[in-house]
CSV table of C-alpha atoms in Angstrom, one decimal:
chain,number,residue,atom,x,y,z
A,1,MET,CA,8.9,-15.1,6.6
A,2,LEU,CA,11.4,-12.8,7.3
A,3,ASP,CA,12.8,-16.2,9.5
A,4,LYS,CA,12.5,-18.6,6.7
A,5,THR,CA,13.4,-16.1,3.2
A,6,THR,CA,15.1,-19.2,2.1
A,7,GLU,CA,12.2,-21.9,2.2
A,8,ILE,CA,10.1,-19.7,1.2
A,9,GLU,CA,12.1,-19.3,-2.1
A,10,ARG,CA,13.0,-23.2,-2.9
A,11,TRP,CA,9.0,-23.0,-2.3
A,12,PHE,CA,8.6,-20.9,-5.6
A,13,ARG,CA,10.7,-21.9,-7.6
A,14,MET,CA,9.2,-25.6,-7.2
A,15,ALA,CA,6.4,-24.4,-7.1
A,16,TRP,CA,7.0,-22.2,-11.0
A,17,ASN,CA,8.1,-25.9,-11.8
A,18,GLU,CA,4.9,-26.7,-12.0
A,19,ASN,CA,2.8,-23.8,-13.0
A,20,VAL,CA,2.8,-21.0,-15.9
A,21,PRO,CA,2.7,-17.5,-14.3
A,22,PRO,CA,0.2,-15.1,-16.1
A,23,PHE,CA,2.1,-13.2,-18.7
A,24,TYR,CA,1.6,-10.0,-16.1
A,25,SER,CA,0.0,-9.6,-13.3
A,26,SER,CA,-1.1,-6.8,-10.6
A,27,VAL,CA,-2.5,-7.7,-6.8
A,28,ASP,CA,-4.5,-5.4,-4.5
A,29,VAL,CA,-3.0,-6.1,-0.7
A,30,ARG,CA,-4.2,-5.2,2.6
A,31,ASN,CA,-2.0,-5.0,5.6
A,32,ALA,CA,-4.1,-4.4,8.8
A,33,GLY,CA,-0.8,-5.2,10.8
A,34,PHE,CA,-2.5,-8.6,12.1
A,35,LYS,CA,-3.3,-9.7,8.8
A,36,LEU,CA,-1.0,-9.8,6.2
A,37,ALA,CA,-4.0,-10.4,2.8
A,38,PRO,CA,-5.1,-9.6,-1.1
A,39,VAL,CA,-8.0,-8.6,-1.7
A,40,ASP,CA,-8.1,-8.9,-5.2
A,41,THR,CA,-6.0,-9.7,-8.8
A,42,ASN,CA,-6.4,-8.5,-12.0
A,43,LEU,CA,-4.7,-10.5,-14.7
A,44,PHE,CA,-5.3,-6.8,-16.8
A,45,PRO,CA,-3.0,-4.6,-15.2
A,46,GLY,CA,-3.2,-0.4,-15.9
A,47,GLY,CA,-1.9,1.1,-13.7
A,48,PHE,CA,2.1,0.6,-15.4
A,49,ASN,CA,2.3,4.3,-15.2
A,50,ASN,CA,2.2,3.9,-11.4
A,51,LEU,CA,5.4,2.5,-11.0
A,52,ALA,CA,8.5,4.8,-10.5
A,53,PRO,CA,10.7,4.9,-13.4
A,54,GLU,CA,14.2,2.8,-11.1
A,55,MET,CA,11.3,0.0,-11.5
A,56,MET,CA,11.8,-0.4,-14.9
A,57,PRO,CA,15.2,-2.1,-15.7
A,58,LEU,CA,13.3,-5.0,-13.3
A,59,ALA,CA,10.2,-4.7,-15.5
A,60,ILE,CA,12.4,-4.7,-18.6
A,61,GLN,CA,14.6,-7.7,-17.9
A,62,ALA,CA,10.8,-9.3,-16.5
A,63,ALA,CA,9.0,-9.4,-19.5
A,64,MET,CA,11.9,-10.3,-22.2
A,65,SER,CA,12.3,-13.7,-19.4
A,66,ALA,CA,8.4,-13.5,-20.5
A,67,ILE,CA,8.3,-13.6,-23.7
A,68,GLU,CA,12.2,-16.0,-24.2
A,69,LYS,CA,9.3,-18.8,-22.9
A,70,ILE,CA,6.2,-17.7,-25.1
A,71,CYS,CA,7.8,-17.3,-28.5
A,72,PRO,CA,11.3,-16.3,-28.2
A,73,GLU,CA,12.2,-16.0,-32.5
A,74,ALA,CA,8.9,-13.2,-31.7
A,75,ARG,CA,10.1,-9.8,-33.7
A,76,SER,CA,6.9,-7.8,-33.2
A,77,MET,CA,3.4,-7.5,-30.9
A,78,VAL,CA,0.1,-6.6,-31.3
A,79,LEU,CA,-1.2,-4.5,-28.3
A,80,VAL,CA,-4.5,-4.5,-27.5
A,81,PRO,CA,-5.8,-2.5,-25.4
A,82,GLU,CA,-9.2,-1.0,-23.7
A,83,ASN,CA,-11.3,1.6,-25.2
A,84,HIS,CA,-11.3,4.3,-22.6
A,85,THR,CA,-9.8,6.6,-25.3
A,86,ARG,CA,-10.5,9.6,-23.5
A,87,ASN,CA,-8.6,8.0,-20.0
A,88,THR,CA,-5.8,10.2,-20.8
A,89,PHE,CA,-4.5,8.2,-17.3
A,90,TYR,CA,-5.1,4.9,-18.6
A,91,LEU,CA,-3.9,5.2,-22.5
A,92,THR,CA,-0.4,7.0,-20.3
A,93,ASN,CA,0.0,2.8,-18.2
A,94,VAL,CA,-0.2,1.8,-22.2
A,95,ALA,CA,2.6,3.9,-23.3
A,96,ARG,CA,4.9,2.4,-20.1
A,97,LEU,CA,3.8,-1.0,-20.8
A,98,ALA,CA,4.1,0.0,-25.3
A,99,ALA,CA,8.0,1.2,-24.1
A,100,ILE,CA,8.8,-2.0,-21.6
A,101,LEU,CA,7.9,-3.7,-24.3
A,102,LYS,CA,10.4,-2.0,-27.4
A,103,GLN,CA,13.2,-3.1,-24.8
A,104,THR,CA,13.0,-6.4,-25.2
A,105,GLY,CA,14.0,-5.8,-28.9
A,106,LEU,CA,9.8,-6.1,-30.0
A,107,ASP,CA,8.4,-3.5,-32.7
A,108,ILE,CA,4.6,-2.5,-30.8
A,109,ARG,CA,2.1,-1.8,-32.4
A,110,LEU,CA,-1.3,-1.3,-30.5
A,111,GLY,CA,-4.2,-2.8,-32.5
A,112,SER,CA,-7.9,-1.1,-31.5
A,113,VAL,CA,-10.8,-2.6,-31.2
A,114,SER,CA,-12.8,0.4,-30.4
A,115,PRO,CA,-15.4,0.9,-33.0
A,116,GLU,CA,-14.1,4.5,-32.5
A,117,ILE,CA,-10.4,3.6,-34.2
A,118,THR,CA,-11.1,3.7,-38.1
A,119,GLU,CA,-7.6,4.9,-38.6
A,120,PRO,CA,-4.1,5.5,-37.1
A,121,THR,CA,-5.2,7.9,-34.7
A,122,ARG,CA,-2.9,9.3,-32.5
A,123,PHE,CA,-3.3,10.5,-28.6
A,124,ASP,CA,-1.7,12.9,-26.6
A,125,LEU,CA,-0.9,12.6,-22.6
A,126,PRO,CA,-0.4,14.9,-20.4
A,127,ASP,CA,3.5,13.5,-19.6
A,128,GLY,CA,3.8,15.1,-23.4
A,129,GLN,CA,4.0,11.4,-25.5
A,130,HIS,CA,1.8,10.6,-27.9
A,131,ILE,CA,0.1,7.5,-29.1
A,132,VAL,CA,-1.2,6.4,-32.0
A,133,LEU,CA,-3.8,3.4,-32.0
A,134,GLU,CA,-4.4,1.8,-35.3
A,135,PRO,CA,-7.6,-0.1,-36.1
A,136,LEU,CA,-7.2,-3.6,-35.0
A,137,ARG,CA,-7.4,-6.5,-38.3
A,138,ARG,CA,-9.1,-9.6,-38.7
A,139,LYS,CA,-6.8,-11.7,-41.5
A,140,GLY,CA,-8.5,-15.2,-41.9
A,141,ASN,CA,-8.1,-17.2,-38.0
A,142,ARG,CA,-5.4,-14.1,-36.8
A,143,VAL,CA,-5.5,-10.4,-35.8
A,144,GLY,CA,-2.6,-7.6,-36.3
A,145,VAL,CA,-2.8,-4.2,-37.7
A,146,ASP,CA,-2.4,-2.8,-41.0
A,147,GLY,CA,1.0,-4.4,-42.6
A,148,LEU,CA,1.6,-6.8,-39.2
A,149,GLU,CA,0.4,-10.3,-38.4
A,150,PRO,CA,3.1,-11.3,-35.0
A,151,CYS,CA,2.8,-14.1,-34.1
A,152,ALA,CA,1.5,-13.1,-30.4
A,153,VAL,CA,-1.7,-10.1,-28.9
A,154,LEU,CA,-1.2,-9.2,-26.0
A,155,LEU,CA,-4.7,-8.2,-24.5
A,156,ASN,CA,-4.6,-4.7,-22.2
A,157,ASN,CA,-8.5,-5.3,-22.1
A,158,ASP,CA,-9.7,-7.3,-19.2
A,159,LEU,CA,-12.8,-8.3,-22.6
A,160,SER,CA,-15.3,-7.2,-19.7
A,161,ALA,CA,-18.1,-6.5,-22.6
A,162,GLY,CA,-17.2,-10.0,-23.4
A,163,VAL,CA,-15.4,-11.3,-26.5
A,164,PRO,CA,-15.0,-9.5,-29.2
A,165,PRO,CA,-15.7,-11.3,-32.7
A,166,MET,CA,-12.4,-9.7,-33.6
A,167,LEU,CA,-11.0,-12.1,-30.7
A,168,GLN,CA,-12.9,-14.9,-31.4
A,169,GLY,CA,-11.3,-18.7,-32.4
A,170,ILE,CA,-8.2,-17.9,-33.5
A,171,LYS,CA,-5.5,-19.8,-34.1
A,172,ASP,CA,-2.1,-20.0,-34.9
A,173,GLN,CA,-1.5,-17.1,-32.7
A,174,ILE,CA,-0.9,-16.8,-28.8
A,175,LEU,CA,-3.4,-14.4,-27.0
A,176,LEU,CA,-1.9,-13.3,-24.2
A,177,PRO,CA,-3.3,-13.1,-21.3
A,178,PRO,CA,-6.1,-16.6,-23.2
A,179,LEU,CA,-9.8,-15.1,-23.5
A,180,HIS,CA,-10.9,-17.6,-20.5
A,181,ALA,CA,-8.6,-14.9,-18.0
A,182,GLY,CA,-11.4,-11.7,-19.2
A,183,TRP,CA,-14.0,-10.6,-16.8
A,184,ALA,CA,-16.5,-12.1,-19.6
A,185,THR,CA,-15.6,-15.8,-18.3
A,186,ARG,CA,-13.2,-15.7,-15.0
A,187,ARG,CA,-15.2,-15.5,-11.5
A,188,LYS,CA,-13.0,-13.2,-8.2
A,189,SER,CA,-14.4,-16.9,-6.5
A,190,THR,CA,-12.8,-19.8,-9.1
A,191,HIS,CA,-9.3,-17.7,-8.0
A,192,PHE,CA,-10.0,-17.0,-4.6
A,193,LYS,CA,-10.8,-21.2,-4.4
A,194,ALA,CA,-7.7,-21.5,-6.3
A,195,TYR,CA,-5.4,-19.3,-3.5
A,196,ASP,CA,-6.8,-21.3,-0.1
A,197,SER,CA,-5.3,-24.3,-2.2
A,198,VAL,CA,-2.2,-22.6,-2.9
A,199,VAL,CA,-2.3,-21.1,1.3
A,200,GLU,CA,-3.1,-24.3,2.2
A,201,SER,CA,0.2,-25.6,1.0
A,202,PHE,CA,2.3,-22.7,1.9
A,203,ALA,CA,1.4,-21.9,5.7
A,204,GLU,CA,1.7,-25.2,6.5
A,205,MET,CA,5.5,-25.0,4.7
A,206,LEU,CA,5.9,-21.8,6.8
A,207,ASP,CA,4.0,-22.8,9.8
A,208,ILE,CA,1.3,-20.6,10.3
A,209,ASP,CA,-2.3,-20.4,10.5
A,210,PRO,CA,-3.2,-19.7,7.0
A,211,TRP,CA,-6.1,-17.2,7.4
A,212,LEU,CA,-3.1,-14.8,8.4
A,213,ILE,CA,-2.4,-14.3,4.8
A,214,ASN,CA,-6.2,-15.2,3.5
A,215,PRO,CA,-9.4,-14.0,3.4
A,216,TYR,CA,-12.2,-16.0,4.4
A,217,PHE,CA,-14.9,-15.8,1.2
A,218,THR,CA,-18.1,-17.5,0.1
A,219,HIS,CA,-20.1,-16.6,-2.9
A,220,ARG,CA,-23.8,-16.1,-4.3
A,221,ASN,CA,-24.6,-16.4,-7.5
A,222,GLN,CA,-29.1,-15.8,-9.7
A,223,LEU,CA,-29.8,-12.3,-7.1
A,224,ASN,CA,-31.7,-9.4,-8.4
A,225,PHE,CA,-30.7,-6.6,-6.4
A,226,GLN,CA,-33.3,-4.4,-8.4
A,227,GLU,CA,-35.9,-7.1,-8.0
A,228,ARG,CA,-34.2,-8.0,-4.9
A,229,VAL,CA,-34.1,-11.8,-5.1
A,230,GLY,CA,-31.7,-13.9,-3.5
A,231,GLU,CA,-31.3,-10.3,-0.7
A,232,GLU,CA,-32.3,-13.6,2.4
A,233,SER,CA,-29.5,-15.5,0.9
A,234,LEU,CA,-27.2,-13.2,0.6
A,235,ALA,CA,-28.3,-11.8,4.2
A,236,GLU,CA,-27.0,-15.3,5.4
A,237,ALA,CA,-23.7,-15.3,3.5
A,238,VAL,CA,-22.5,-11.9,5.2
A,239,ASP,CA,-23.5,-13.9,8.6
A,240,GLU,CA,-21.7,-16.5,7.5
A,241,VAL,CA,-18.3,-15.0,6.9
A,242,LEU,CA,-19.0,-12.9,9.9
A,243,ALA,CA,-19.0,-15.0,11.7
A,244,LYS,CA,-16.1,-16.9,11.0
A,245,THR,CA,-14.1,-13.4,11.0
A,246,ARG,CA,-15.2,-13.1,14.7
A,247,ILE,CA,-14.3,-16.8,15.8
A,248,LYS,CA,-10.4,-15.4,14.6
A,249,TYR,CA,-10.7,-12.7,15.8
A,250,ALA,CA,-10.9,-13.7,19.7
A,251,GLU,CA,-9.3,-16.8,19.1
A,252,TYR,CA,-6.4,-13.5,18.5
A,253,GLY,CA,-7.3,-11.2,20.8
A,254,ILE,CA,-8.3,-8.8,17.9
A,255,ASP,CA,-10.0,-5.6,18.5
A,256,GLU,CA,-11.3,-4.6,15.8
A,257,GLN,CA,-15.2,-4.9,14.6
A,258,PRO,CA,-15.2,-7.8,11.7
A,259,TYR,CA,-16.6,-6.3,8.5
A,260,VAL,CA,-17.2,-8.0,4.6
A,261,VAL,CA,-17.1,-6.8,1.1
A,262,VAL,CA,-19.6,-7.8,-0.9
A,263,LYS,CA,-18.5,-7.0,-4.6
A,264,ALA,CA,-19.7,-8.5,-8.1
A,265,ASP,CA,-18.1,-11.5,-8.9
A,266,ALA,CA,-16.7,-10.8,-12.5
A,267,GLY,CA,-15.0,-6.6,-13.1
A,268,THR,CA,-13.2,-4.2,-11.8
A,269,TYR,CA,-12.7,-0.7,-11.2
A,270,GLY,CA,-13.4,-0.3,-8.1
A,271,MET,CA,-17.5,-0.9,-9.3
A,272,GLY,CA,-20.3,-3.3,-8.2
A,273,ILE,CA,-18.4,-3.1,-3.6
A,274,MET,CA,-20.1,-2.3,-0.8
A,275,THR,CA,-19.4,-2.7,2.9
A,276,VAL,CA,-21.6,-4.6,5.5
A,277,LYS,CA,-21.1,-4.6,9.2
A,278,ASP,CA,-24.3,-6.2,10.1
A,279,ALA,CA,-26.4,-9.0,7.4
A,280,SER,CA,-29.8,-6.5,7.9
A,281,GLU,CA,-27.5,-3.8,5.5
A,282,VAL,CA,-27.7,-6.0,3.0
A,283,VAL,CA,-31.6,-6.2,3.5
A,284,GLY,CA,-33.6,-4.0,2.3
A,285,LEU,CA,-31.3,-1.2,0.4
A,286,ASN,CA,-32.4,1.7,-1.3
A,287,ARG,CA,-32.8,2.8,-4.6
A,288,LYS,CA,-29.4,4.4,-4.8
A,289,GLN,CA,-28.0,0.7,-3.1
A,290,ARG,CA,-29.6,-1.1,-5.3
A,291,ASN,CA,-28.5,0.4,-8.4
A,292,LYS,CA,-24.7,0.7,-7.4
A,293,MET,CA,-24.8,-2.8,-6.6
A,294,SER,CA,-26.4,-3.3,-10.1
A,295,VAL,CA,-24.2,-2.8,-12.9
A,296,VAL,CA,-20.5,-3.3,-12.8
A,297,LYS,CA,-17.9,-2.0,-16.0
A,298,GLU,CA,-19.4,-1.8,-19.2
A,299,GLY,CA,-22.8,-1.4,-17.7
A,300,LEU,CA,-23.4,-5.4,-17.1
A,301,GLN,CA,-25.9,-6.1,-14.4
A,302,VAL,CA,-24.4,-7.9,-11.6
A,303,SER,CA,-26.1,-11.5,-10.2
A,304,ASP,CA,-22.7,-13.0,-9.2
A,305,VAL,CA,-21.4,-11.7,-5.8
A,306,ILE,CA,-18.3,-12.8,-3.6
A,307,ILE,CA,-18.9,-11.8,0.0
A,308,GLN,CA,-15.4,-11.8,1.4
A,309,GLU,CA,-13.7,-11.2,4.5
A,310,GLY,CA,-12.2,-7.3,5.0
A,311,VAL,CA,-9.7,-6.4,5.5
A,312,HIS,CA,-8.9,-3.2,8.0
A,313,THR,CA,-5.4,-1.2,6.5
A,314,PHE,CA,-3.5,0.3,8.6
A,315,GLU,CA,-1.8,1.8,6.4
A,316,SER,CA,-1.3,5.6,5.7
A,317,ILE,CA,0.4,8.3,4.1
A,318,GLU,CA,-0.1,11.8,5.1
A,319,ASP,CA,-2.7,10.7,7.0
A,320,ALA,CA,-4.5,9.3,4.0
A,321,VAL,CA,-6.0,6.0,4.2
A,322,ALA,CA,-3.6,4.1,1.5
A,323,GLU,CA,-2.8,1.0,0.1
A,324,PRO,CA,-0.4,-1.7,-1.8
A,325,VAL,CA,-0.8,-2.4,-5.2
A,326,VAL,CA,2.1,-5.5,-6.4
A,327,TYR,CA,2.2,-5.3,-10.2
A,328,MET,CA,3.8,-8.5,-11.3
A,329,ILE,CA,5.3,-9.3,-15.2
A,330,ASP,CA,5.8,-13.3,-15.5
A,331,ARG,CA,6.7,-14.8,-11.6
A,332,TYR,CA,9.3,-11.4,-10.8
A,333,VAL,CA,7.7,-9.1,-8.7
A,334,VAL,CA,8.2,-5.8,-10.7
A,335,GLY,CA,7.2,-2.6,-8.3
A,336,GLY,CA,4.3,-1.2,-7.2
A,337,PHE,CA,2.3,2.1,-5.7
A,338,TYR,CA,0.3,2.2,-2.9
A,339,ARG,CA,-3.9,3.2,-4.0
A,340,VAL,CA,-4.4,6.3,-1.4
A,341,HIS,CA,-7.8,7.5,-0.9
A,342,THR,CA,-8.1,10.6,1.2
A,343,GLY,CA,-12.2,10.0,1.4
A,344,ARG,CA,-12.0,6.4,3.0
A,345,ALA,CA,-11.9,5.0,6.0
A,346,ARG,CA,-8.9,2.4,6.3
A,347,ASP,CA,-12.8,-0.7,6.4
A,348,GLU,CA,-13.2,0.9,3.0
A,349,ASN,CA,-12.3,0.3,-0.5
A,350,LEU,CA,-9.6,2.3,-2.0
A,351,ASN,CA,-10.4,1.8,-5.7
A,352,ALA,CA,-12.8,4.7,-6.3
A,353,PRO,CA,-13.7,7.6,-7.6
A,354,GLY,CA,-11.2,10.3,-5.2
A,355,MET,CA,-8.5,8.3,-5.1
A,356,HIS,CA,-4.4,8.3,-6.1
A,357,PHE,CA,-1.6,6.4,-6.8
A,358,VAL,CA,2.2,7.3,-5.2
A,359,PRO,CA,5.4,5.1,-7.0
A,360,LEU,CA,6.7,2.2,-4.7
A,361,ALA,CA,9.8,2.3,-4.9
A,362,PHE,CA,11.7,-0.7,-4.1
A,363,GLU,CA,15.1,0.4,-2.6
A,364,THR,CA,16.5,-2.8,-3.3
A,365,PRO,CA,15.2,-5.6,-4.9
A,366,CYS,CA,12.0,-7.2,-3.1
A,367,ASN,CA,13.7,-11.0,-3.2
A,368,THR,CA,16.5,-9.3,-0.8
A,369,PRO,CA,14.6,-8.5,2.9
A,370,ASP,CA,16.3,-7.4,5.6
A,371,CYS,CA,16.0,-9.5,8.1
A,372,GLY,CA,18.5,-7.7,10.9
A,373,ASP,CA,16.2,-4.7,10.1
A,374,ARG,CA,12.3,-4.3,11.6
A,375,PRO,CA,10.0,-6.7,10.8
A,376,ASP,CA,7.7,-3.9,10.0
A,377,ALA,CA,11.3,-2.0,8.1
A,378,ALA,CA,10.3,-0.8,4.6
A,379,VAL,CA,12.3,-3.3,2.8
A,380,ASN,CA,10.5,-6.1,4.7
A,381,ARG,CA,6.7,-4.7,4.8
A,382,PHE,CA,8.1,-4.6,0.3
A,383,TYR,CA,9.5,-8.4,0.4
A,384,ALA,CA,6.6,-9.3,2.4
A,385,TYR,CA,4.0,-7.5,0.3
A,386,GLY,CA,5.6,-9.9,-2.8
A,387,VAL,CA,6.0,-12.5,-1.8
A,388,ILE,CA,1.7,-12.1,-1.5
A,389,GLY,CA,2.2,-10.6,-4.6
A,390,ARG,CA,3.6,-14.1,-5.8
A,391,LEU,CA,1.4,-16.3,-4.2
A,392,ALA,CA,-2.0,-14.7,-6.1
A,393,ALA,CA,0.2,-15.1,-9.6
A,394,LEU,CA,0.6,-18.9,-8.4
A,395,ALA,CA,-3.4,-19.5,-8.0
A,396,ALA,CA,-3.9,-17.2,-10.5
A,397,SER,CA,-2.2,-18.9,-13.1
A,398,GLN,CA,-3.5,-22.6,-11.3
A,399,GLU,CA,-7.4,-21.0,-12.0
A,400,LEU,CA,-6.4,-20.8,-15.5
A,401,GLU,CA,-5.3,-23.6,-16.4
A,402,ALA,CA,-8.3,-25.5,-14.4
A,403,THR,CA,-10.1,-23.2,-16.3
A,404,ALA,CA,-9.1,-23.7,-19.6
A,405,SER,CA,-10.1,-27.6,-18.8
A,406,VAL,CA,-13.5,-26.8,-18.3
A,407,GLU,CA,-13.3,-24.9,-21.3
A,408,LEU,CA,-11.4,-27.5,-23.6
A,409,ALA,CA,-14.3,-30.3,-22.7
A,410,ALA,CA,-17.3,-28.2,-23.2
């Protein structure tokens, strides 16, 4: 990457001329030393509070660019958060996101679809700030809050529980991201299929093996973990991904044990995930394991899973395993943080209870690597993380365009 920064930036510039970036996104990246790849892409990022304060100017500039393209005359926007009114860390994210948007020249109001919010309600935050959530109101084909019907509504709610009736059939108003970006319809396997296509072109330009920046995956549907329906099919899928990974490890002389991650094809919050090193491990799951895999956020049942090549992480902070999470607004990397877990190994999922976050402060802009420094110098690692984040955002752009076409056809 360092040898071809000019070609990389030209490639991205041309790619974004043909694709519309998501309004915002976050990408979980795993750095194995021999491989650097995304393992998840979230289109409703909920950790802006974990970004270093130094990143605010970058975030404001990127948000201003995004808004100018979508609704250049906008004076106001309603932000629709998750229903986690008791999660003050998440609400601190909402406050930080609102602050970024306000600095673009927008009046920001927070409109909630939670049935618990029936009037303007104040929430005090751990850092001394407070926010006010108001009930989202429907008027004809538009939504807003009392006294305000903006031209654009920004969702920070991933729609895991489905699209609320309040948001269905909206016309003459822009919803960001679009409803089909939510987990009610979105699938991780669809995203990584788009990522396959993006990486094939990028790797050809860079003249590298695409596997070095892309995890193998397959998917299975119509599973029932509680009834043990589909176990054999799942085991075959695990075998398939492990076999392909072993071939690559042998090719590159990698002395590590391959593993796969089986996770719900929709949803987030680190639920419905298991790490597997042998296909036999997914056959005959005990009750605790079946319960863990059966349900994700909002109590939704899991029937579709993605089986993804596991990517080790060789990052650590104070002897705790860590992975970088890259944050983007529009097509720009605006910062990130390390997800750290003291109780997990480098081949395990870190998005789990017990994790904490360390701001990943870019000392210099992420698009100015120091080619004279070591490849693994912080500024160069952050540049590489940003490249992977941008590739994933580009894949999300193509994914959303493709799924929007399917919806229109339907």
